[in-house]
Tab-separated table of C-alpha atoms in Angstrom:
chain	number	residue	atom	x	y	z
A	1	GLN	CA	79.656	103.908	126.388
A	2	SER	CA	80.201	102.970	122.751
A	3	SER	CA	77.788	100.725	120.888
A	4	VAL	CA	80.781	99.300	119.025
A	5	THR	CA	82.972	96.965	121.018
A	6	GLN	CA	86.532	95.772	120.580
A	7	PRO	CA	88.766	93.583	122.715
A	8	PRO	CA	90.814	95.734	125.103
A	9	SER	CA	94.095	94.207	124.015
A	10	VAL	CA	95.758	91.755	121.676
A	11	SER	CA	99.392	90.762	121.545
A	12	GLY	CA	101.743	88.817	119.368
A	13	THR	CA	105.383	88.205	118.634
A	14	PRO	CA	107.116	89.711	115.626
A	15	GLY	CA	106.026	87.992	112.436
A	16	GLN	CA	102.782	86.685	113.860
A	17	ARG	CA	99.292	87.490	112.633
A	18	VAL	CA	96.908	89.242	114.963
A	19	THR	CA	93.278	90.151	114.421
A	20	ILE	CA	91.108	92.764	116.086
A	21	SER	CA	87.354	92.398	116.092
A	22	CYS	CA	84.825	95.222	115.954
A	23	SER	CA	81.297	94.258	116.934
A	24	GLY	CA	78.454	96.675	116.335
A	25	ARG	CA	74.859	96.934	115.218
A	26	THR	CA	72.949	97.043	111.990
A	27	SER	CA	72.680	100.829	112.309
A	28	ASN	CA	76.441	101.295	112.367
A	29	VAL	CA	78.828	98.506	111.330
A	30	GLY	CA	76.096	96.627	109.506
A	31	GLU	CA	75.116	99.381	107.108
A	32	ASN	CA	78.031	101.795	106.915
A	33	ALA	CA	81.648	101.794	105.844
A	34	VAL	CA	84.078	100.864	108.600
A	35	ASN	CA	87.384	102.644	109.029
A	36	TRP	CA	90.291	101.507	111.169
A	37	PHE	CA	92.443	104.060	112.972
A	38	GLN	CA	95.944	103.488	114.303
A	39	HIS	CA	96.747	105.823	117.161
A	40	LEU	CA	99.816	106.551	119.220
A	41	PRO	CA	98.673	108.808	122.084
A	42	GLY	CA	99.817	112.361	121.605
A	43	THR	CA	100.043	112.035	117.840
A	44	ALA	CA	97.401	112.394	115.145
A	45	PRO	CA	95.584	109.140	114.354
A	46	LYS	CA	96.130	107.455	111.020
A	47	VAL	CA	93.665	105.450	108.952
A	48	VAL	CA	95.014	102.048	108.002
A	49	ILE	CA	91.787	100.715	106.466
A	50	TYR	CA	88.804	102.644	105.091
A	51	ALA	CA	85.513	101.527	103.534
A	52	ASP	CA	85.695	98.132	105.244
A	53	ASP	CA	88.627	96.681	103.345
A	54	ARG	CA	90.465	99.372	101.392
A	55	ARG	CA	94.009	100.299	102.228
A	56	PRO	CA	95.210	103.896	101.800
A	57	SER	CA	98.314	104.419	99.762
A	58	GLY	CA	101.382	104.124	101.915
A	59	VAL	CA	99.866	101.653	104.369
A	60	PRO	CA	101.699	98.316	104.258
A	61	ASP	CA	99.794	95.412	102.774
A	62	ARG	CA	100.268	93.619	106.094
A	63	PHE	CA	97.098	95.431	107.129
A	64	SER	CA	93.784	94.095	105.859
A	65	GLY	CA	90.159	94.626	106.748
A	66	SER	CA	86.989	92.627	106.377
A	67	LYS	CA	83.372	92.821	107.383
A	68	SER	CA	80.501	90.396	107.742
A	69	GLY	CA	77.112	91.502	108.978
A	70	THR	CA	77.531	93.610	112.099
A	71	SER	CA	81.154	92.617	112.725
A	72	ALA	CA	84.345	93.889	111.181
A	73	SER	CA	87.937	92.785	111.609
A	74	LEU	CA	91.394	94.200	111.180
A	75	ALA	CA	94.214	91.765	110.559
A	76	ILE	CA	97.894	92.538	110.840
A	77	ASN	CA	100.095	89.956	109.176
A	78	GLY	CA	103.792	89.751	109.903
A	79	LEU	CA	103.493	91.835	113.046
A	80	ARG	CA	106.261	94.396	113.509
A	81	SER	CA	107.340	96.434	116.503
A	82	GLU	CA	106.180	99.635	114.840
A	83	ASP	CA	102.626	98.248	114.759
A	84	GLU	CA	102.389	98.625	118.533
A	85	ALA	CA	99.631	101.182	119.017
A	86	ASP	CA	95.967	101.612	119.861
A	87	TYR	CA	93.525	100.670	117.128
A	88	TYR	CA	89.951	101.884	116.789
A	89	CYS	CA	87.241	100.991	114.359
A	90	GLY	CA	84.898	103.799	113.422
A	91	THR	CA	81.755	104.156	111.363
A	92	TRP	CA	78.627	106.249	110.965
A	93	ASP	CA	75.634	105.318	113.084
A	94	ASP	CA	72.296	105.912	111.388
A	95	ARG	CA	70.405	105.606	114.664
A	96	ARG	CA	72.554	107.986	116.681
A	97	LEU	CA	73.079	110.224	113.663
A	98	GLY	CA	76.763	110.561	114.327
A	99	PHE	CA	80.101	108.902	113.934
A	100	VAL	CA	80.892	106.210	116.458
A	101	LEU	CA	84.273	104.869	117.459
A	102	GLY	CA	84.900	101.445	118.885
A	103	THR	CA	86.200	100.983	122.404
A	104	GLY	CA	89.766	100.606	121.170
A	105	THR	CA	92.312	97.793	121.226
A	106	LYS	CA	95.889	98.040	122.398
A	107	VAL	CA	98.221	95.974	120.243
A	108	THR	CA	101.375	94.870	122.011
A	109	VAL	CA	104.330	93.337	120.236
A	110	LEU	CA	105.988	90.931	122.646
B	1	GLN	CA	100.058	119.859	99.342
B	2	VAL	CA	97.135	119.268	101.644
B	3	GLN	CA	97.574	120.701	105.112
B	4	LEU	CA	95.414	121.156	108.170
B	5	VAL	CA	96.936	123.487	110.728
B	6	GLN	CA	95.275	123.815	114.103
B	7	SER	CA	95.367	126.618	116.601
B	8	GLY	CA	97.619	126.534	119.626
B	9	ALA	CA	97.186	125.276	123.139
B	10	GLU	CA	94.496	126.824	125.328
B	11	VAL	CA	94.060	127.003	129.083
B	12	LYS	CA	90.541	127.743	130.289
B	13	LYS	CA	88.600	127.694	133.510
B	14	PRO	CA	85.504	125.546	134.038
B	15	GLY	CA	82.450	127.296	132.676
B	16	ALA	CA	84.444	129.293	130.124
B	17	SER	CA	84.276	128.998	126.345
B	18	VAL	CA	86.970	128.193	123.802
B	19	THR	CA	87.345	128.446	120.045
B	20	LEU	CA	89.622	125.994	118.275
B	21	SER	CA	90.478	126.486	114.621
B	22	CYS	CA	91.550	124.236	111.785
B	23	LYS	CA	92.978	126.088	108.784
B	24	THR	CA	93.031	123.982	105.635
B	25	SER	CA	94.964	124.416	102.415
B	26	GLY	CA	95.970	122.543	99.306
B	27	TYR	CA	92.501	121.385	98.271
B	28	THR	CA	89.035	122.692	97.490
B	29	PHE	CA	87.621	123.483	100.921
B	30	THR	CA	83.995	122.827	100.022
B	31	GLN	CA	84.582	119.382	98.559
B	32	TYR	CA	85.461	117.552	101.759
B	33	TYR	CA	83.978	117.187	105.211
B	34	VAL	CA	85.984	118.197	108.263
B	35	GLN	CA	85.753	115.910	111.265
B	36	TRP	CA	86.756	116.623	114.869
B	37	LEU	CA	87.906	113.970	117.329
B	38	ARG	CA	89.525	114.263	120.722
B	39	GLN	CA	91.531	112.246	123.173
B	40	ALA	CA	91.424	113.011	126.870
B	41	PRO	CA	94.339	111.965	129.083
B	42	GLY	CA	94.220	108.225	129.653
B	43	GLN	CA	91.064	107.876	127.582
B	44	GLY	CA	90.280	106.538	124.147
B	45	LEU	CA	89.550	108.458	120.994
B	46	GLU	CA	86.183	110.181	120.974
B	47	TRP	CA	84.286	111.602	118.028
B	48	VAL	CA	83.143	115.194	118.505
B	49	ALA	CA	81.545	116.531	115.330
B	50	ILE	CA	81.525	116.823	111.551
B	51	ILE	CA	80.837	119.727	109.230
B	52	ASN	CA	80.163	119.983	105.528
B	53	PRO	CA	81.864	123.257	104.543
B	54	LYS	CA	79.790	123.407	101.366
B	55	ASP	CA	76.600	124.246	103.255
B	56	GLY	CA	77.712	124.542	106.886
B	57	ASP	CA	75.617	121.566	107.940
B	58	ALA	CA	77.099	120.157	111.152
B	59	THR	CA	76.396	117.125	113.303
B	60	PHE	CA	77.588	116.677	116.864
B	61	ALA	CA	78.024	113.785	119.253
B	62	ARG	CA	75.148	113.755	121.696
B	63	ARG	CA	77.178	115.053	124.636
B	64	PHE	CA	78.156	118.203	122.722
B	65	ARG	CA	74.892	119.085	121.014
B	66	ASP	CA	73.860	121.788	123.452
B	67	ARG	CA	77.219	123.500	123.867
B	68	ALA	CA	79.219	123.139	120.654
B	69	THR	CA	79.122	125.038	117.382
B	70	LEU	CA	80.990	124.426	114.154
B	71	THR	CA	81.527	127.154	111.599
B	72	ALA	CA	83.158	126.923	108.180
B	73	ASP	CA	84.672	130.090	106.720
B	74	ALA	CA	85.178	129.545	102.998
B	75	SER	CA	87.048	132.836	102.595
B	76	THR	CA	89.889	131.494	104.738
B	77	SER	CA	89.249	127.738	104.344
B	78	THR	CA	89.054	127.488	108.108
B	79	VAL	CA	86.756	125.536	110.380
B	80	TYR	CA	86.065	126.778	113.896
B	81	LEU	CA	84.911	124.636	116.816
B	82	ASP	CA	83.330	126.615	119.628
B	83	LEU	CA	82.807	124.826	122.913
B	84	THR	CA	80.978	126.549	125.757
B	85	ASN	CA	80.485	125.816	129.445
B	86	LEU	CA	83.752	123.905	129.632
B	87	LYS	CA	84.061	121.067	132.097
B	88	PHE	CA	87.144	119.452	133.566
B	89	ASP	CA	86.629	116.414	131.363
B	90	ASP	CA	86.757	118.540	128.206
B	91	ALA	CA	90.507	118.671	128.701
B	92	ALA	CA	91.920	116.793	125.748
B	93	ILE	CA	93.851	117.000	122.523
B	94	TYR	CA	91.413	117.955	119.772
B	95	TYR	CA	92.145	116.824	116.224
B	96	CYS	CA	90.578	117.913	112.975
B	97	ALA	CA	90.712	115.707	109.907
B	98	ARG	CA	89.649	115.903	106.287
B	99	ASP	CA	87.075	113.318	105.314
B	100	SER	CA	85.740	112.287	101.949
B	101	VAL	CA	82.201	113.086	100.918
B	102	ALA	CA	82.090	109.954	98.792
B	103	PRO	CA	81.725	106.863	100.993
B	104	HIS	CA	84.272	104.734	99.193
B	105	ASN	CA	87.025	107.294	98.813
B	106	PRO	CA	89.875	107.520	101.330
B	107	ALA	CA	88.510	108.694	104.650
B	108	PHE	CA	90.204	110.832	107.312
B	109	ASP	CA	93.168	111.120	104.991
B	110	TYR	CA	94.757	114.291	106.347
B	111	TRP	CA	94.943	115.458	109.952
B	112	GLY	CA	95.791	118.526	111.905
B	113	GLN	CA	98.556	118.385	114.474
B	114	GLY	CA	96.128	118.627	117.378
B	115	SER	CA	95.183	121.406	119.797
B	116	LEU	CA	95.682	120.845	123.503
B	117	LEU	CA	92.889	122.154	125.692
B	118	THR	CA	93.530	122.337	129.413
B	119	VAL	CA	90.632	123.033	131.766
B	120	SER	CA	91.881	124.031	135.161
């Protein structure tokens, strides 16, 4: 099981703000850059946030990331139907000497 | 333009071996890591391995360390993932992705289309 935990699901209505937490350890979230992946099963994942809080070009500014200590968060403002997907945080783990993905959160747009 | 093109679907029996490939183009092969992730049916994303094509140094998730190999062929800008002693739960879609060497540059910015591995 992953050492980085996320809530299994979050939901919101269109236009709402939702946040996804990513709780880890000093060896992973605490000391390494956190990336956030958006994934629709059967398609290639897409990074919506990298290096804790940076947004790749082409990703809407509705997506934002933050980190404090051993916890990171992804916020989606102005939720849209196309945001419905699975979201994973991911970061390097200095103790396990490998990349670790969070447990994943399903975002549902009601 | 940057592209990662993965090999086609594979069907293997338990105990067999498989080689998946990820052919890159449009950038300097040795200047970016290549990561591998997978998603099994009904399961979440799982990290598999990473390779630095510059020196061939590879790191694997613990569950693959004794039966996976990564090779980077600079002459063809292709990364190969070899997985031996296949198990039923190795059945998944395997994705390769380009990753930045520099920690604050865009990460996992280009992806392959995925390779479906069936173990049956």
